[in-house]
Short mmCIF file of C-alpha atoms in Angstrom, two decimals:
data_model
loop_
_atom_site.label_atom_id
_atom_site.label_comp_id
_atom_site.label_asym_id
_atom_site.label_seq_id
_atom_site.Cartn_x
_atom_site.Cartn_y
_atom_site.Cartn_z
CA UNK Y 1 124.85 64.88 31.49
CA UNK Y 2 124.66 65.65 35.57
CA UNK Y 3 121.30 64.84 36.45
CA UNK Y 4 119.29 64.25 39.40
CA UNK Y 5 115.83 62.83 39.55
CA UNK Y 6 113.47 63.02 42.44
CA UNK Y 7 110.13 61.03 43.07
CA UNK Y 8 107.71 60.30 45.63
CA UNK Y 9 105.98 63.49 46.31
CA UNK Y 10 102.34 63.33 47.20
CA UNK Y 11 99.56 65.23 48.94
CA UNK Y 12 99.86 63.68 52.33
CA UNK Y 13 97.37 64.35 55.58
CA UNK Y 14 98.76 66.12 58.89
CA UNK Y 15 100.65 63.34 60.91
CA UNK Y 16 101.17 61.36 57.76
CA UNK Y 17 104.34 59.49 56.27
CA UNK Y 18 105.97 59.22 52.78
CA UNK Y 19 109.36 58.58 50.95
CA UNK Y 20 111.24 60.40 48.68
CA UNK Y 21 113.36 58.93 46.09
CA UNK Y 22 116.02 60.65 44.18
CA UNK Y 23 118.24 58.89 41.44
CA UNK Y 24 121.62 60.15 40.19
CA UNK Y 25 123.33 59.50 36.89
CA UNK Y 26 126.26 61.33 34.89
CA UNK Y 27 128.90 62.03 36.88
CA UNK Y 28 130.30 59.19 39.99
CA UNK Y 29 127.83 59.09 42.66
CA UNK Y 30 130.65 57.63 45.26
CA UNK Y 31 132.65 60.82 44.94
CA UNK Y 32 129.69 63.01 46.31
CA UNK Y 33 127.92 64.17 49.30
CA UNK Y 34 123.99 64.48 48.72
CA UNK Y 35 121.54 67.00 50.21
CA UNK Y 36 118.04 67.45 50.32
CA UNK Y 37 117.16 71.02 49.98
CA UNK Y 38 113.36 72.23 49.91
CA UNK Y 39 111.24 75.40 49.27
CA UNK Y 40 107.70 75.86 50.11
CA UNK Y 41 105.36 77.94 47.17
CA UNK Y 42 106.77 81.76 47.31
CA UNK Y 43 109.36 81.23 49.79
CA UNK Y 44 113.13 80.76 50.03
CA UNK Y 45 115.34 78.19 50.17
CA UNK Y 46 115.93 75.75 53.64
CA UNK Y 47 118.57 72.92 53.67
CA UNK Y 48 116.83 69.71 55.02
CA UNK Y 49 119.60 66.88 55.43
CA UNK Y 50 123.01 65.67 53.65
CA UNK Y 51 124.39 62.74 53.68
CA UNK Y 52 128.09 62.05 53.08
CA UNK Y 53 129.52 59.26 50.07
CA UNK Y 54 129.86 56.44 52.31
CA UNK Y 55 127.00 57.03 54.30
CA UNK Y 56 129.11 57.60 56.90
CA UNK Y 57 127.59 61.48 57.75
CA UNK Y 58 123.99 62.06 58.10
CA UNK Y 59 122.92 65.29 59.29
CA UNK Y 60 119.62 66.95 59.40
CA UNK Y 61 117.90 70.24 59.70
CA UNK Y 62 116.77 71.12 63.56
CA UNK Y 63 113.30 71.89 62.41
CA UNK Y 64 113.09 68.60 60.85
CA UNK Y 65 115.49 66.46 63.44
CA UNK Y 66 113.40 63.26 64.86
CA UNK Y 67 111.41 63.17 61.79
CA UNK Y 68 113.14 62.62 59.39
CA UNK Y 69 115.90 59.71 58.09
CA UNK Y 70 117.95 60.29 55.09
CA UNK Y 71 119.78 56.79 53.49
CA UNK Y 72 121.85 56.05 50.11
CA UNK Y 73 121.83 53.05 48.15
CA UNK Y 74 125.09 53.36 46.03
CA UNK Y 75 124.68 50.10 43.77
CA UNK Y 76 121.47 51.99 43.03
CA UNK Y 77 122.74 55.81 42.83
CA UNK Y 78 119.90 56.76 44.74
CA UNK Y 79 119.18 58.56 48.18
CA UNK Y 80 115.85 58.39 49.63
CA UNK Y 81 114.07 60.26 52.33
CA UNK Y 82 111.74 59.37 54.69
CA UNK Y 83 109.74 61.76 56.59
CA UNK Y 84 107.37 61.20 59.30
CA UNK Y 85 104.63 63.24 61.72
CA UNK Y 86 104.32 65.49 58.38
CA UNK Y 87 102.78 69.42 59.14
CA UNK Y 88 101.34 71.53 56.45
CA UNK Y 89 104.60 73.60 57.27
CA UNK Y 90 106.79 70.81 55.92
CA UNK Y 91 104.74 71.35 52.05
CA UNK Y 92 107.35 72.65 49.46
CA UNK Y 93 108.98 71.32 46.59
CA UNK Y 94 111.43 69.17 47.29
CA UNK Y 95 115.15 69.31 45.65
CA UNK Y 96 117.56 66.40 45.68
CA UNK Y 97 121.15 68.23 45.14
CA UNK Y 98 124.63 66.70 44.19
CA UNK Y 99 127.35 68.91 46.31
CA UNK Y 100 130.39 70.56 44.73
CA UNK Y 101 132.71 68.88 46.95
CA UNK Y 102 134.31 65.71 45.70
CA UNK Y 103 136.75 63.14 47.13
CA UNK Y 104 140.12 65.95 46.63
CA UNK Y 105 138.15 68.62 48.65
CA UNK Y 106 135.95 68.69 51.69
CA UNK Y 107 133.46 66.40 51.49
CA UNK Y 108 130.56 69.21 51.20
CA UNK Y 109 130.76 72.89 50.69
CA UNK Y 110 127.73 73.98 48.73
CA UNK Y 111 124.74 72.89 46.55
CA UNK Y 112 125.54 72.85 42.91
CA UNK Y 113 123.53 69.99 40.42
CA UNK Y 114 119.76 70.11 41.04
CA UNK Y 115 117.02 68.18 40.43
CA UNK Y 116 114.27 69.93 39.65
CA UNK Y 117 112.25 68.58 42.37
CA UNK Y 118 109.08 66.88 44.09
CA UNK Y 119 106.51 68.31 45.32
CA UNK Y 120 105.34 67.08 48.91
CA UNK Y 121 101.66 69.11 49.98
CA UNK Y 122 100.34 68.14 53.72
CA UNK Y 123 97.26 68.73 54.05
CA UNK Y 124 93.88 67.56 55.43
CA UNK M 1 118.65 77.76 63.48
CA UNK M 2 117.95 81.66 62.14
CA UNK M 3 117.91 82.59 59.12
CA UNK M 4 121.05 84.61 57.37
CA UNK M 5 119.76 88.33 56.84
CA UNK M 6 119.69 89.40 53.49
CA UNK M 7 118.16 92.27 52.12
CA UNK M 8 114.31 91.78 50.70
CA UNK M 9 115.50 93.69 47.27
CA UNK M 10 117.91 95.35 45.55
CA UNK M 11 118.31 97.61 42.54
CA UNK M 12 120.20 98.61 39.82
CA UNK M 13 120.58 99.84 36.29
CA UNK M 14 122.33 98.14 33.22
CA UNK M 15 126.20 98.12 33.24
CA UNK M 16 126.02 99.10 36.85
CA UNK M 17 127.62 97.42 40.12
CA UNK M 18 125.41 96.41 42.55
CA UNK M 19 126.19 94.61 46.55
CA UNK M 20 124.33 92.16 48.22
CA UNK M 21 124.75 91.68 51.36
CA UNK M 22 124.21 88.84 54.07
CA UNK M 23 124.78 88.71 57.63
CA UNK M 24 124.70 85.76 60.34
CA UNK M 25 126.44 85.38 63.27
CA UNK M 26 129.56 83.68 64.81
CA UNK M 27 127.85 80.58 64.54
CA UNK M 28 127.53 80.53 60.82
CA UNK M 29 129.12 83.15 58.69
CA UNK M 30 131.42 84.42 61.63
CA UNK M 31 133.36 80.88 61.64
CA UNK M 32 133.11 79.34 58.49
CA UNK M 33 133.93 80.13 54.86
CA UNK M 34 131.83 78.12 53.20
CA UNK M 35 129.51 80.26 52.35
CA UNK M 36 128.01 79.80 48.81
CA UNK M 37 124.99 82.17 46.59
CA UNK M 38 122.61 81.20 44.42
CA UNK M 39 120.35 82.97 41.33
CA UNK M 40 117.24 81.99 41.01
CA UNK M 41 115.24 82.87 38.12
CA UNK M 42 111.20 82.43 38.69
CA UNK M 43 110.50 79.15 37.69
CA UNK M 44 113.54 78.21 37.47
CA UNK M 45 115.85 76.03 39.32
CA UNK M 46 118.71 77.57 41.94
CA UNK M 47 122.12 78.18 40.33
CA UNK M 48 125.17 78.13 42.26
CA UNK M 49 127.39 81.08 41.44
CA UNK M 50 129.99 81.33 44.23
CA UNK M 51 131.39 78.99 46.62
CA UNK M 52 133.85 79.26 49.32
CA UNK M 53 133.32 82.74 49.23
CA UNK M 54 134.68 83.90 46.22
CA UNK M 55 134.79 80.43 43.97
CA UNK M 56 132.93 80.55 40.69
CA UNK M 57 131.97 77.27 39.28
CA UNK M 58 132.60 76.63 35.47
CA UNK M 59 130.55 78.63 33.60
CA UNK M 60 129.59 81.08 36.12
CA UNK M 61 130.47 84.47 35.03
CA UNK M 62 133.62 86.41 36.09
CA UNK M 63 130.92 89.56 36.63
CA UNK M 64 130.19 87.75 40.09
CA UNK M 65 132.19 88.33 42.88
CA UNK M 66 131.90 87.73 46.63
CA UNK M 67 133.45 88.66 49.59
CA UNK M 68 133.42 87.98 53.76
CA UNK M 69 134.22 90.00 56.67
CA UNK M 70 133.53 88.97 60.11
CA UNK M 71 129.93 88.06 60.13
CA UNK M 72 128.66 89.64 57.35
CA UNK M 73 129.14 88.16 53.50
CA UNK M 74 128.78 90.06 50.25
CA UNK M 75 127.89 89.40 46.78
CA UNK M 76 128.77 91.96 44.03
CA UNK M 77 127.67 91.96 40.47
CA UNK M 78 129.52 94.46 37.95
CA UNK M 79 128.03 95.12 34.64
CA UNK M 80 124.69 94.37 35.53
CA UNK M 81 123.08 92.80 32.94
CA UNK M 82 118.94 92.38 32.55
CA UNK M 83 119.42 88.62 32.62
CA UNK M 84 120.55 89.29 36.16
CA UNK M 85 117.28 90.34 37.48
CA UNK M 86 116.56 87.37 39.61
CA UNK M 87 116.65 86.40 43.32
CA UNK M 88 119.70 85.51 44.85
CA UNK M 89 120.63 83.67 47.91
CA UNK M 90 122.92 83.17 50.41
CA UNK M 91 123.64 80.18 52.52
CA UNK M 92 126.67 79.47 55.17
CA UNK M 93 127.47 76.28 57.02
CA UNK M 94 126.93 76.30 60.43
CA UNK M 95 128.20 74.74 63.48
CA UNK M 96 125.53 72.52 64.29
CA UNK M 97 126.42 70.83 61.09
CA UNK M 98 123.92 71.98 59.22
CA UNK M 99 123.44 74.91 56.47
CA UNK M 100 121.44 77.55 56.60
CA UNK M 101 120.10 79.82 53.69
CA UNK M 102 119.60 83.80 53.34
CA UNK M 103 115.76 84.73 53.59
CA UNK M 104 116.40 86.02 49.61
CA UNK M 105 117.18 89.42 47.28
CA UNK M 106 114.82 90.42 44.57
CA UNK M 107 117.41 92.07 41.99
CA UNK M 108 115.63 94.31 39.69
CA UNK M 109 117.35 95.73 36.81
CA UNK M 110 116.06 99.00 35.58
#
């Protein structure tokens, strides 16, 4: 079975730092791009930050650019994010996501294995 | 990046057709087709349901169908069913590398 499990969500103060973990198993974690997607209580959805197979492609969110670093560990099947300066806009649940893309397509096209996500709260 | 513009909610009876629409710009939806819903049932996880446009993923039900023209996507469900009331999503990629998502449609089925 696909799955995807994220960690490392914690009620943080304003200005504050943490890391999120996510860890893959089920399918072949070097075939796939991995995003970060997130979605604050009641809200919609807001990409964050992918990062392609090799590591290779890191790109980020403009509301979140300069804050935050996104990093893979393939030995490990895991992706992490780290995100710094942390507002009480940046509280939502965040979603580690496998892409649909693989290594015979382009290398990301569009969100489809979920985990079902950590939950980050800033707040003072 | 701005949001794609989706409608706040739609409506429709069972065995009906209902359209969903989303519109972005030539930045986004305008120059790319990857653009890619999602159903999201409260509580639940998203589920992708098309890709590329028009791609269903295994599984996914041939009653979802999508469609682009210029900047404006579209998402039609025939033979609406009551496990379709949900809210659905939209997302394109844009070309600042990044994705962005649809603000969201609240599907009722009546």
């Amino acid at each position: 079975e696909v799955q995807l499990v994220e960690s490392g969500g914690v009620v943080v103060q304003p200005g504050g730092s943490l890391r999120l973990s996510c860890v893959a198993s089920g399918f072949t974690f070097t075939d796939y791009t991995i995003h970060w997607v997130r979605q604050a209580p009641g809200k919609g959805l807001e990409w964050v930050s992918l990062i392609s197979w090799d590591s290779g492609s890191t790109y980020y969110a403009d509301s979140l650019k300069g804050r935050i670093t996104i990093s893979r560990d393939n030995s490990k099947k895991s992706v992490s994010l780290e995100m710094n300066s942390l507002r009480p806009e940046d509280t939502a649940l965040y979603h580690c996501v496998k892409d649909i893309g693989d290594s015979t397509t382009l290398p990301w096209i569009a969100f489809h294995i979920w985990g079902q996500g950590t939950m980050v709260t800033v707040s003072s | 990046q701005s949001a794609l513009t989706q409608p706040a909610s739609v409506s429709g009876s069972p065995g009906q057709s209902i359209t969903i629409s989303c519109t972005g710009t030539s930045s986004d939806l305008g120059s790319f087709s990857l653009v890619s819903w999602y159903q999201q049932h409260p509580g639940k996880v998203p589920k992708l349901i098309l890709h590329e446009v028009n791609k269903r993923p295994s599984g996914v039900s041939n009653r979802f169908s999508g469609s682009k023209s210029g900047n404006t996507a579209s998402l039609t469900i025939s033979g609406l069913q009551t496990e379709d009331e949900a809210d659905y999503f939209c997302c394109s990629f844009a070309r600042s590398d990044t994705f962005v998502f649809g603000g969201g449609t609240k599907l009722t089925v009546l």
